[in-house]
């Protein structure tokens, strides 16, 4: 698996995700526990929060939907952060890995490795043997 260098743009993306979850987290109802930030190849950044951690409305889905709705077609890098430890990055769940792979297998995903280091890899690397329409 190839690891990409974390750039200053990536650190800004992480900051945007943290700002988003700090703004949207609802401590009373425990709603919105994950924030995501997505940088498109246009340079535009979109942010979003999860609407349910149980039913698949992950922050990655919400932010991808916002970017696509705004007309974005090419995606560069995405990151998700937790409200419980805002400096901890969230690895995408399996469903999100598949979604990211389908939109853009080369999209970079920023996450923490097992030692807590910030790393950047491709969605394709996060989902070996991904399902594709060709498999039907
Ligand atoms: Zn997910």
Short mmCIF file of N, CA, C and O and ligand atoms in Angstrom, two decimals:
data_model
loop_
_atom_site.label_atom_id
_atom_site.label_comp_id
_atom_site.label_asym_id
_atom_site.label_seq_id
_atom_site.Cartn_x
_atom_site.Cartn_y
_atom_site.Cartn_z
N UNK A 1 0.86 -1.18 0.00
CA UNK A 1 0.00 0.00 0.00
C UNK A 1 0.90 1.24 0.00
O UNK A 1 1.81 1.34 0.80
N UNK A 2 0.58 2.16 -0.90
CA UNK A 2 1.38 3.39 -0.97
C UNK A 2 0.82 4.43 0.00
O UNK A 2 -0.39 4.66 0.06
N UNK A 3 1.73 5.06 0.74
CA UNK A 3 1.35 6.15 1.64
C UNK A 3 1.77 7.47 0.99
O UNK A 3 2.90 7.61 0.55
N UNK A 4 0.85 8.41 0.95
CA UNK A 4 1.10 9.71 0.34
C UNK A 4 1.48 10.72 1.43
O UNK A 4 1.02 10.60 2.57
N UNK A 5 2.27 11.69 1.06
CA UNK A 5 2.71 12.72 2.01
C UNK A 5 1.53 13.59 2.43
O UNK A 5 0.72 14.00 1.60
N UNK A 6 1.45 13.86 3.72
CA UNK A 6 0.42 14.76 4.24
C UNK A 6 0.88 16.20 3.98
O UNK A 6 1.92 16.62 4.49
N UNK A 7 0.10 16.91 3.17
CA UNK A 7 0.47 18.27 2.79
C UNK A 7 -0.20 19.29 3.71
O UNK A 7 -1.07 18.94 4.52
N UNK A 8 0.17 20.54 3.55
CA UNK A 8 -0.50 21.60 4.31
C UNK A 8 -1.97 21.68 3.92
O UNK A 8 -2.83 21.95 4.76
N UNK A 9 -2.28 21.43 2.65
CA UNK A 9 -3.69 21.38 2.22
C UNK A 9 -4.45 20.28 2.96
O UNK A 9 -5.62 20.43 3.29
N UNK A 10 -3.78 19.15 3.19
CA UNK A 10 -4.42 18.05 3.92
C UNK A 10 -4.69 18.45 5.37
O UNK A 10 -5.73 18.13 5.93
N UNK A 11 -3.72 19.16 5.97
CA UNK A 11 -3.91 19.61 7.36
C UNK A 11 -5.07 20.60 7.43
O UNK A 11 -5.84 20.61 8.38
N UNK A 12 -5.22 21.44 6.40
CA UNK A 12 -6.36 22.35 6.34
C UNK A 12 -7.66 21.56 6.22
O UNK A 12 -8.67 21.91 6.85
N UNK A 13 -7.64 20.50 5.43
CA UNK A 13 -8.85 19.67 5.28
C UNK A 13 -9.24 19.06 6.63
O UNK A 13 -10.42 19.04 6.99
N UNK A 14 -8.25 18.56 7.37
CA UNK A 14 -8.52 18.01 8.70
C UNK A 14 -9.11 19.09 9.60
O UNK A 14 -10.11 18.86 10.29
N UNK A 15 -8.52 20.30 9.55
CA UNK A 15 -9.05 21.41 10.38
C UNK A 15 -10.50 21.70 10.01
O UNK A 15 -11.33 21.96 10.89
N UNK A 16 -10.83 21.67 8.74
CA UNK A 16 -12.21 21.93 8.31
C UNK A 16 -13.17 20.87 8.84
O UNK A 16 -14.29 21.17 9.24
N UNK A 17 -12.72 19.61 8.84
CA UNK A 17 -13.56 18.54 9.39
C UNK A 17 -13.78 18.74 10.88
O UNK A 17 -14.90 18.57 11.38
N UNK A 18 -12.72 19.10 11.60
CA UNK A 18 -12.83 19.33 13.04
C UNK A 18 -13.76 20.51 13.33
O UNK A 18 -14.63 20.44 14.19
N UNK A 19 -13.61 21.60 12.57
CA UNK A 19 -14.49 22.76 12.75
C UNK A 19 -15.95 22.36 12.55
O UNK A 19 -16.84 22.79 13.28
N UNK A 20 -16.18 21.52 11.55
CA UNK A 20 -17.54 21.11 11.22
C UNK A 20 -18.16 20.29 12.33
O UNK A 20 -19.30 20.55 12.75
N UNK A 21 -17.42 19.31 12.84
CA UNK A 21 -18.03 18.49 13.89
C UNK A 21 -18.17 19.28 15.18
O UNK A 21 -19.15 19.10 15.92
N UNK A 22 -17.26 20.18 15.46
CA UNK A 22 -17.41 21.02 16.67
C UNK A 22 -18.65 21.91 16.55
O UNK A 22 -19.33 22.17 17.53
N UNK A 23 -18.93 22.38 15.36
CA UNK A 23 -20.08 23.25 15.14
C UNK A 23 -21.40 22.47 15.21
O UNK A 23 -22.40 22.97 15.71
N UNK A 24 -21.40 21.23 14.73
CA UNK A 24 -22.65 20.51 14.53
C UNK A 24 -22.95 19.45 15.60
O UNK A 24 -24.09 18.99 15.69
N UNK A 25 -21.96 19.05 16.38
CA UNK A 25 -22.21 17.99 17.35
C UNK A 25 -23.27 18.41 18.35
O UNK A 25 -23.25 19.52 18.87
N UNK A 26 -24.23 17.53 18.59
CA UNK A 26 -25.32 17.77 19.52
C UNK A 26 -25.08 16.90 20.75
O UNK A 26 -25.41 15.71 20.75
N UNK A 27 -24.50 17.48 21.81
CA UNK A 27 -24.14 16.66 22.98
C UNK A 27 -25.35 16.15 23.76
O UNK A 27 -25.23 15.17 24.49
N UNK A 28 -26.49 16.78 23.61
CA UNK A 28 -27.69 16.34 24.33
C UNK A 28 -28.23 15.07 23.71
O UNK A 28 -28.45 14.06 24.39
N UNK A 29 -28.42 15.09 22.41
CA UNK A 29 -28.98 13.91 21.74
C UNK A 29 -27.90 12.99 21.17
O UNK A 29 -28.20 11.98 20.60
N UNK A 30 -26.65 13.40 21.30
CA UNK A 30 -25.51 12.63 20.76
C UNK A 30 -25.64 12.46 19.25
O UNK A 30 -25.22 11.44 18.70
N UNK A 31 -26.23 13.43 18.61
CA UNK A 31 -26.35 13.39 17.16
C UNK A 31 -25.10 14.01 16.52
O UNK A 31 -24.49 14.89 17.08
N UNK A 32 -24.78 13.54 15.36
CA UNK A 32 -23.68 14.09 14.56
C UNK A 32 -22.34 13.92 15.29
O UNK A 32 -21.77 14.87 15.81
N UNK A 33 -21.86 12.73 15.31
CA UNK A 33 -20.62 12.42 16.01
C UNK A 33 -19.41 12.36 15.08
O UNK A 33 -18.29 12.19 15.54
N UNK A 34 -19.67 12.47 13.78
CA UNK A 34 -18.57 12.41 12.80
C UNK A 34 -18.72 13.57 11.82
O UNK A 34 -19.82 13.83 11.32
N UNK A 35 -17.61 14.26 11.59
CA UNK A 35 -17.57 15.30 10.58
C UNK A 35 -16.65 14.86 9.45
O UNK A 35 -15.69 14.13 9.69
N UNK A 36 -16.95 15.29 8.26
CA UNK A 36 -16.10 14.94 7.12
C UNK A 36 -15.83 16.18 6.29
O UNK A 36 -16.66 17.10 6.24
N UNK A 37 -14.67 16.21 5.68
CA UNK A 37 -14.32 17.28 4.75
C UNK A 37 -13.78 16.64 3.48
O UNK A 37 -12.99 15.69 3.55
N UNK A 38 -14.23 17.15 2.35
CA UNK A 38 -13.87 16.60 1.05
C UNK A 38 -13.32 17.72 0.18
O UNK A 38 -13.97 18.75 0.00
N UNK A 39 -12.11 17.52 -0.31
CA UNK A 39 -11.53 18.47 -1.27
C UNK A 39 -11.68 17.88 -2.66
O UNK A 39 -11.29 16.75 -2.92
N UNK A 40 -12.25 18.68 -3.55
CA UNK A 40 -12.44 18.24 -4.93
C UNK A 40 -11.25 18.70 -5.77
O UNK A 40 -10.48 19.56 -5.35
N UNK A 41 -11.13 18.15 -6.96
CA UNK A 41 -10.01 18.55 -7.81
C UNK A 41 -10.14 19.99 -8.27
O UNK A 41 -9.16 20.61 -8.66
N UNK A 42 -11.35 20.55 -8.17
CA UNK A 42 -11.55 21.98 -8.45
C UNK A 42 -10.90 22.85 -7.39
O UNK A 42 -10.74 24.05 -7.59
N UNK A 43 -10.55 22.25 -6.25
CA UNK A 43 -10.01 23.01 -5.12
C UNK A 43 -11.08 23.35 -4.08
O UNK A 43 -10.75 23.75 -2.97
N UNK A 44 -12.33 23.19 -4.45
CA UNK A 44 -13.41 23.47 -3.50
C UNK A 44 -13.43 22.41 -2.40
O UNK A 44 -13.18 21.22 -2.66
N UNK A 45 -13.77 22.86 -1.19
CA UNK A 45 -13.89 21.96 -0.04
C UNK A 45 -15.34 21.96 0.42
O UNK A 45 -15.97 23.01 0.54
N UNK A 46 -15.85 20.77 0.67
CA UNK A 46 -17.20 20.59 1.18
C UNK A 46 -17.09 19.90 2.54
O UNK A 46 -16.17 19.11 2.76
N UNK A 47 -18.03 20.21 3.42
CA UNK A 47 -18.05 19.57 4.72
C UNK A 47 -19.43 19.00 5.00
O UNK A 47 -20.43 19.44 4.42
N UNK A 48 -19.47 18.02 5.90
CA UNK A 48 -20.74 17.41 6.27
C UNK A 48 -20.59 16.65 7.57
O UNK A 48 -19.49 16.46 8.06
N UNK A 49 -21.72 16.25 8.12
CA UNK A 49 -21.73 15.44 9.34
C UNK A 49 -22.62 14.22 9.10
O UNK A 49 -23.49 14.23 8.24
N UNK A 50 -22.38 13.19 9.91
CA UNK A 50 -23.24 12.01 9.80
C UNK A 50 -24.64 12.35 10.30
O UNK A 50 -24.81 13.19 11.18
N UNK A 51 -25.62 11.70 9.71
CA UNK A 51 -27.00 11.87 10.17
C UNK A 51 -27.47 10.63 10.92
O UNK A 51 -28.54 10.63 11.50
N UNK A 52 -26.71 9.59 10.86
CA UNK A 52 -26.97 8.39 11.65
C UNK A 52 -25.76 7.49 11.52
O UNK A 52 -25.25 7.30 10.44
N UNK A 53 -25.32 6.99 12.64
CA UNK A 53 -24.20 6.06 12.58
C UNK A 53 -24.66 4.64 12.38
O UNK A 53 -23.86 3.74 12.16
N UNK A 54 -25.94 4.43 12.45
CA UNK A 54 -26.47 3.06 12.41
C UNK A 54 -27.04 2.74 11.04
O UNK A 54 -26.90 1.63 10.55
N UNK A 55 -27.64 3.73 10.40
CA UNK A 55 -28.38 3.45 9.18
C UNK A 55 -27.64 3.84 7.92
O UNK A 55 -28.24 3.94 6.86
N UNK A 56 -26.37 4.07 8.01
CA UNK A 56 -25.57 4.25 6.81
C UNK A 56 -25.49 5.67 6.30
O UNK A 56 -24.93 5.88 5.24
N UNK A 57 -26.02 6.65 7.02
CA UNK A 57 -25.90 8.04 6.59
C UNK A 57 -24.62 8.64 7.17
O UNK A 57 -24.64 9.61 7.92
N UNK A 58 -23.52 8.02 6.80
CA UNK A 58 -22.21 8.44 7.33
C UNK A 58 -21.86 9.82 6.79
O UNK A 58 -22.34 10.25 5.74
N UNK A 59 -20.96 10.50 7.50
CA UNK A 59 -20.52 11.84 7.09
C UNK A 59 -19.91 11.81 5.69
O UNK A 59 -20.06 12.76 4.92
N UNK A 60 -19.23 10.73 5.36
CA UNK A 60 -18.62 10.64 4.03
C UNK A 60 -19.70 10.66 2.94
O UNK A 60 -19.53 11.28 1.89
N UNK A 61 -20.82 9.97 3.18
CA UNK A 61 -21.93 9.99 2.22
C UNK A 61 -22.52 11.39 2.11
O UNK A 61 -22.82 11.87 1.01
N UNK A 62 -22.73 12.02 3.26
CA UNK A 62 -23.37 13.35 3.27
C UNK A 62 -22.50 14.35 2.51
O UNK A 62 -22.99 15.13 1.69
N UNK A 63 -21.19 14.33 2.76
CA UNK A 63 -20.31 15.31 2.12
C UNK A 63 -20.16 15.00 0.63
O UNK A 63 -20.09 15.92 -0.19
N UNK A 64 -20.14 13.74 0.26
CA UNK A 64 -20.06 13.40 -1.16
C UNK A 64 -21.34 13.87 -1.87
O UNK A 64 -21.29 14.42 -2.97
N UNK A 65 -22.48 13.67 -1.21
CA UNK A 65 -23.74 14.13 -1.79
C UNK A 65 -23.76 15.64 -1.97
O UNK A 65 -24.24 16.15 -3.00
N UNK A 66 -23.21 16.38 -1.00
CA UNK A 66 -23.16 17.84 -1.12
C UNK A 66 -22.29 18.26 -2.29
O UNK A 66 -22.66 19.16 -3.06
N UNK A 67 -21.15 17.61 -2.44
CA UNK A 67 -20.23 17.97 -3.54
C UNK A 67 -20.85 17.64 -4.89
O UNK A 67 -20.80 18.46 -5.82
N UNK A 68 -21.44 16.48 -5.01
CA UNK A 68 -22.06 16.08 -6.28
C UNK A 68 -23.22 17.02 -6.61
O UNK A 68 -23.39 17.45 -7.76
N UNK A 69 -24.00 17.37 -5.60
CA UNK A 69 -25.13 18.27 -5.80
C UNK A 69 -24.67 19.64 -6.29
O UNK A 69 -25.35 20.29 -7.08
N UNK A 70 -23.49 20.05 -5.84
CA UNK A 70 -22.94 21.34 -6.27
C UNK A 70 -22.29 21.26 -7.65
O UNK A 70 -21.79 22.27 -8.15
N UNK A 71 -22.27 20.07 -8.24
CA UNK A 71 -21.75 19.95 -9.60
C UNK A 71 -20.35 19.38 -9.70
O UNK A 71 -19.78 19.31 -10.78
N UNK A 72 -19.77 19.00 -8.58
CA UNK A 72 -18.41 18.45 -8.60
C UNK A 72 -18.41 17.06 -9.24
O UNK A 72 -19.34 16.28 -9.03
N UNK A 73 -17.37 16.80 -10.00
CA UNK A 73 -17.28 15.50 -10.68
C UNK A 73 -15.97 14.77 -10.37
O UNK A 73 -15.87 13.57 -10.62
N UNK A 74 -14.97 15.51 -9.88
CA UNK A 74 -13.68 14.88 -9.61
C UNK A 74 -13.27 15.19 -8.17
O UNK A 74 -13.36 16.34 -7.73
N UNK A 75 -12.79 14.16 -7.50
CA UNK A 75 -12.57 14.26 -6.06
C UNK A 75 -11.12 13.95 -5.74
O UNK A 75 -10.53 13.02 -6.29
N UNK A 76 -10.57 14.72 -4.82
CA UNK A 76 -9.14 14.59 -4.51
C UNK A 76 -8.89 13.87 -3.20
O UNK A 76 -8.23 12.84 -3.18
N UNK A 77 -9.40 14.42 -2.09
CA UNK A 77 -9.05 13.88 -0.76
C UNK A 77 -10.24 14.05 0.18
O UNK A 77 -10.93 15.05 0.14
N UNK A 78 -10.42 13.05 1.05
CA UNK A 78 -11.50 13.11 2.04
C UNK A 78 -10.94 12.72 3.40
O UNK A 78 -10.00 11.92 3.50
N UNK A 79 -11.53 13.30 4.45
CA UNK A 79 -11.16 12.93 5.82
C UNK A 79 -12.42 12.97 6.68
O UNK A 79 -13.32 13.78 6.43
N UNK A 80 -12.48 12.08 7.66
CA UNK A 80 -13.57 12.09 8.64
C UNK A 80 -12.97 12.15 10.03
O UNK A 80 -11.94 11.51 10.30
N UNK A 81 -13.59 12.94 10.91
CA UNK A 81 -13.09 13.10 12.28
C UNK A 81 -14.21 12.81 13.27
O UNK A 81 -15.38 13.01 12.97
N UNK A 82 -13.82 12.35 14.45
CA UNK A 82 -14.79 12.00 15.49
C UNK A 82 -15.01 13.19 16.42
O UNK A 82 -14.08 13.94 16.70
N UNK A 83 -16.22 13.29 16.99
CA UNK A 83 -16.47 14.34 17.96
C UNK A 83 -15.86 14.01 19.30
O UNK A 83 -15.51 14.88 20.07
N UNK A 84 -15.75 12.73 19.62
CA UNK A 84 -15.29 12.33 20.94
C UNK A 84 -13.81 12.63 21.13
O UNK A 84 -13.35 12.82 22.23
N UNK A 85 -13.08 12.64 20.09
CA UNK A 85 -11.65 12.96 20.13
C UNK A 85 -11.35 13.66 18.81
O UNK A 85 -10.97 13.02 17.85
N UNK A 86 -11.60 14.96 18.77
CA UNK A 86 -11.60 15.66 17.48
C UNK A 86 -10.30 15.53 16.69
O UNK A 86 -10.30 15.74 15.50
N UNK A 87 -9.21 15.19 17.37
CA UNK A 87 -7.99 15.01 16.60
C UNK A 87 -7.81 13.59 16.09
O UNK A 87 -6.82 13.27 15.47
N UNK A 88 -8.78 12.73 16.38
CA UNK A 88 -8.72 11.36 15.88
C UNK A 88 -9.47 11.28 14.56
O UNK A 88 -10.57 11.77 14.43
N UNK A 89 -8.85 10.66 13.64
CA UNK A 89 -9.45 10.54 12.31
C UNK A 89 -10.15 9.19 12.21
O UNK A 89 -9.69 8.20 12.75
N UNK A 90 -11.23 9.19 11.49
CA UNK A 90 -12.07 8.01 11.38
C UNK A 90 -11.76 7.28 10.08
O UNK A 90 -11.80 7.87 9.00
N UNK A 91 -11.50 6.01 10.17
CA UNK A 91 -11.39 5.20 8.95
C UNK A 91 -12.80 4.99 8.40
O UNK A 91 -13.73 4.77 9.16
N UNK A 92 -12.97 5.11 7.10
CA UNK A 92 -14.31 4.90 6.54
C UNK A 92 -14.80 3.47 6.78
O UNK A 92 -14.00 2.53 6.74
N UNK A 93 -16.11 3.34 7.01
CA UNK A 93 -16.69 2.01 7.17
C UNK A 93 -16.68 1.29 5.81
O UNK A 93 -16.38 1.89 4.77
N UNK A 94 -17.00 0.05 5.80
CA UNK A 94 -16.99 -0.74 4.55
C UNK A 94 -17.90 -0.16 3.49
O UNK A 94 -17.55 -0.12 2.30
N UNK A 95 -19.09 0.27 3.91
CA UNK A 95 -20.04 0.85 2.96
C UNK A 95 -19.47 2.11 2.31
O UNK A 95 -19.58 2.32 1.10
N UNK A 96 -18.82 2.95 3.12
CA UNK A 96 -18.22 4.17 2.58
C UNK A 96 -17.02 3.85 1.70
O UNK A 96 -16.80 4.52 0.68
N UNK A 97 -16.26 2.86 2.05
CA UNK A 97 -15.13 2.47 1.19
C UNK A 97 -15.64 2.09 -0.20
O UNK A 97 -15.05 2.46 -1.22
N UNK A 98 -16.73 1.35 -0.25
CA UNK A 98 -17.29 0.96 -1.54
C UNK A 98 -17.77 2.19 -2.30
O UNK A 98 -17.54 2.33 -3.50
N UNK A 99 -18.46 3.10 -1.61
CA UNK A 99 -18.97 4.32 -2.25
C UNK A 99 -17.81 5.15 -2.79
O UNK A 99 -17.84 5.60 -3.94
N UNK A 100 -16.78 5.35 -1.98
CA UNK A 100 -15.63 6.14 -2.43
C UNK A 100 -14.95 5.47 -3.62
O UNK A 100 -14.58 6.13 -4.59
N UNK A 101 -14.83 4.17 -3.58
CA UNK A 101 -14.22 3.42 -4.67
C UNK A 101 -15.02 3.61 -5.96
O UNK A 101 -14.46 3.81 -7.03
N UNK A 102 -16.34 3.58 -5.85
CA UNK A 102 -17.18 3.71 -7.04
C UNK A 102 -17.13 5.12 -7.63
O UNK A 102 -17.14 5.29 -8.84
N UNK A 103 -17.06 6.14 -6.76
CA UNK A 103 -16.98 7.51 -7.27
C UNK A 103 -15.61 7.81 -7.84
O UNK A 103 -15.48 8.51 -8.84
N UNK A 104 -14.58 7.34 -7.17
CA UNK A 104 -13.22 7.72 -7.53
C UNK A 104 -12.23 6.80 -6.83
O UNK A 104 -11.83 7.10 -5.70
N UNK A 105 -11.84 5.70 -7.46
CA UNK A 105 -10.94 4.77 -6.76
C UNK A 105 -9.62 5.40 -6.35
O UNK A 105 -8.97 4.93 -5.42
N UNK A 106 -9.23 6.49 -7.05
CA UNK A 106 -7.96 7.14 -6.72
C UNK A 106 -8.09 8.23 -5.67
O UNK A 106 -7.10 8.87 -5.33
N UNK A 107 -9.31 8.47 -5.17
CA UNK A 107 -9.45 9.49 -4.14
C UNK A 107 -8.57 9.11 -2.95
O UNK A 107 -8.45 7.93 -2.61
N UNK A 108 -7.94 10.12 -2.37
CA UNK A 108 -7.09 9.88 -1.20
C UNK A 108 -7.95 9.98 0.06
O UNK A 108 -8.84 10.83 0.14
N UNK A 109 -7.66 9.12 0.99
CA UNK A 109 -8.36 9.09 2.27
C UNK A 109 -7.34 9.31 3.37
O UNK A 109 -6.34 8.59 3.43
N UNK A 110 -7.59 10.30 4.21
CA UNK A 110 -6.70 10.57 5.34
C UNK A 110 -7.30 9.89 6.56
O UNK A 110 -8.50 10.04 6.85
N UNK A 111 -6.48 9.14 7.27
CA UNK A 111 -6.95 8.44 8.47
C UNK A 111 -5.77 8.19 9.39
O UNK A 111 -4.63 8.47 9.05
N UNK A 112 -6.08 7.68 10.57
CA UNK A 112 -5.01 7.28 11.49
C UNK A 112 -4.68 5.81 11.24
O UNK A 112 -5.58 4.99 11.06
N UNK A 113 -3.38 5.49 11.29
CA UNK A 113 -3.01 4.08 11.24
C UNK A 113 -3.12 3.50 12.66
O UNK A 113 -3.54 4.19 13.60
N UNK A 114 -2.77 2.25 12.81
CA UNK A 114 -2.93 1.57 14.11
C UNK A 114 -2.11 2.22 15.21
O UNK A 114 -2.45 2.10 16.40
N UNK A 115 -1.06 2.94 14.85
CA UNK A 115 -0.23 3.62 15.85
C UNK A 115 -0.69 5.06 16.10
O UNK A 115 -0.07 5.77 16.89
N UNK A 116 -1.72 5.49 15.40
CA UNK A 116 -2.23 6.84 15.58
C UNK A 116 -1.58 7.87 14.67
O UNK A 116 -1.87 9.06 14.78
N UNK A 117 -0.71 7.43 13.79
CA UNK A 117 -0.11 8.36 12.83
C UNK A 117 -1.13 8.76 11.78
O UNK A 117 -2.01 7.96 11.43
N UNK A 118 -1.01 9.98 11.28
CA UNK A 118 -1.87 10.42 10.19
C UNK A 118 -1.27 9.91 8.88
O UNK A 118 -0.10 10.16 8.59
N UNK A 119 -2.08 9.17 8.14
CA UNK A 119 -1.62 8.62 6.87
C UNK A 119 -2.63 8.96 5.78
O UNK A 119 -3.79 9.29 6.06
N UNK A 120 -2.19 8.85 4.54
CA UNK A 120 -3.06 9.12 3.39
C UNK A 120 -2.85 8.00 2.37
O UNK A 120 -1.72 7.76 1.94
N UNK A 121 -3.95 7.35 2.03
CA UNK A 121 -3.91 6.23 1.08
C UNK A 121 -5.06 6.40 0.10
O UNK A 121 -5.93 7.25 0.28
N UNK A 122 -5.12 5.56 -0.92
CA UNK A 122 -6.24 5.65 -1.86
C UNK A 122 -7.41 4.79 -1.37
O UNK A 122 -7.22 3.82 -0.63
N UNK A 123 -8.60 5.14 -1.84
CA UNK A 123 -9.78 4.33 -1.53
C UNK A 123 -9.60 2.91 -2.05
O UNK A 123 -10.02 1.95 -1.42
N UNK A 124 -8.97 2.78 -3.21
CA UNK A 124 -8.74 1.44 -3.78
C UNK A 124 -7.88 0.60 -2.85
O UNK A 124 -8.13 -0.59 -2.68
N UNK A 125 -6.89 1.23 -2.21
CA UNK A 125 -6.05 0.48 -1.28
C UNK A 125 -6.80 0.07 -0.02
O UNK A 125 -6.46 -0.91 0.62
N UNK A 126 -7.82 0.86 0.34
CA UNK A 126 -8.61 0.52 1.52
C UNK A 126 -9.62 -0.59 1.24
O UNK A 126 -10.22 -1.12 2.17
N UNK A 127 -9.81 -0.92 -0.03
CA UNK A 127 -10.83 -1.91 -0.37
C UNK A 127 -10.31 -2.88 -1.45
O UNK A 127 -10.75 -2.83 -2.60
N UNK A 128 -9.39 -3.73 -1.07
CA UNK A 128 -8.89 -4.70 -2.05
C UNK A 128 -10.03 -5.61 -2.53
O UNK A 128 -10.95 -5.88 -1.76
N UNK A 129 -9.98 -6.01 -3.75
CA UNK A 129 -10.99 -6.90 -4.33
C UNK A 129 -12.39 -6.27 -4.26
O UNK A 129 -13.37 -6.94 -3.99
N UNK A 130 -12.45 -4.95 -4.48
CA UNK A 130 -13.73 -4.24 -4.42
C UNK A 130 -14.70 -4.80 -5.44
O UNK A 130 -14.32 -5.22 -6.53
N UNK A 131 -15.97 -4.74 -5.08
CA UNK A 131 -17.02 -5.10 -6.01
C UNK A 131 -17.09 -4.03 -7.10
O UNK A 131 -16.98 -2.84 -6.82
N UNK A 132 -17.23 -4.45 -8.34
CA UNK A 132 -17.45 -3.50 -9.44
C UNK A 132 -18.59 -4.03 -10.30
O UNK A 132 -18.90 -5.22 -10.29
N UNK A 133 -19.17 -3.12 -11.08
CA UNK A 133 -20.30 -3.51 -11.93
C UNK A 133 -19.89 -4.59 -12.92
O UNK A 133 -20.72 -5.38 -13.35
N UNK A 134 -18.62 -4.65 -13.27
CA UNK A 134 -18.15 -5.66 -14.21
C UNK A 134 -18.36 -7.06 -13.64
O UNK A 134 -18.51 -8.02 -14.38
N UNK A 135 -18.42 -7.15 -12.32
CA UNK A 135 -18.58 -8.45 -11.66
C UNK A 135 -19.97 -9.04 -11.84
O UNK A 135 -20.17 -10.20 -11.54
N UNK A 136 -20.93 -8.23 -12.32
CA UNK A 136 -22.30 -8.74 -12.41
C UNK A 136 -22.45 -9.80 -13.47
O UNK A 136 -21.79 -9.80 -14.46
ZN1 LIG B 1 -19.50 4.91 6.49
#
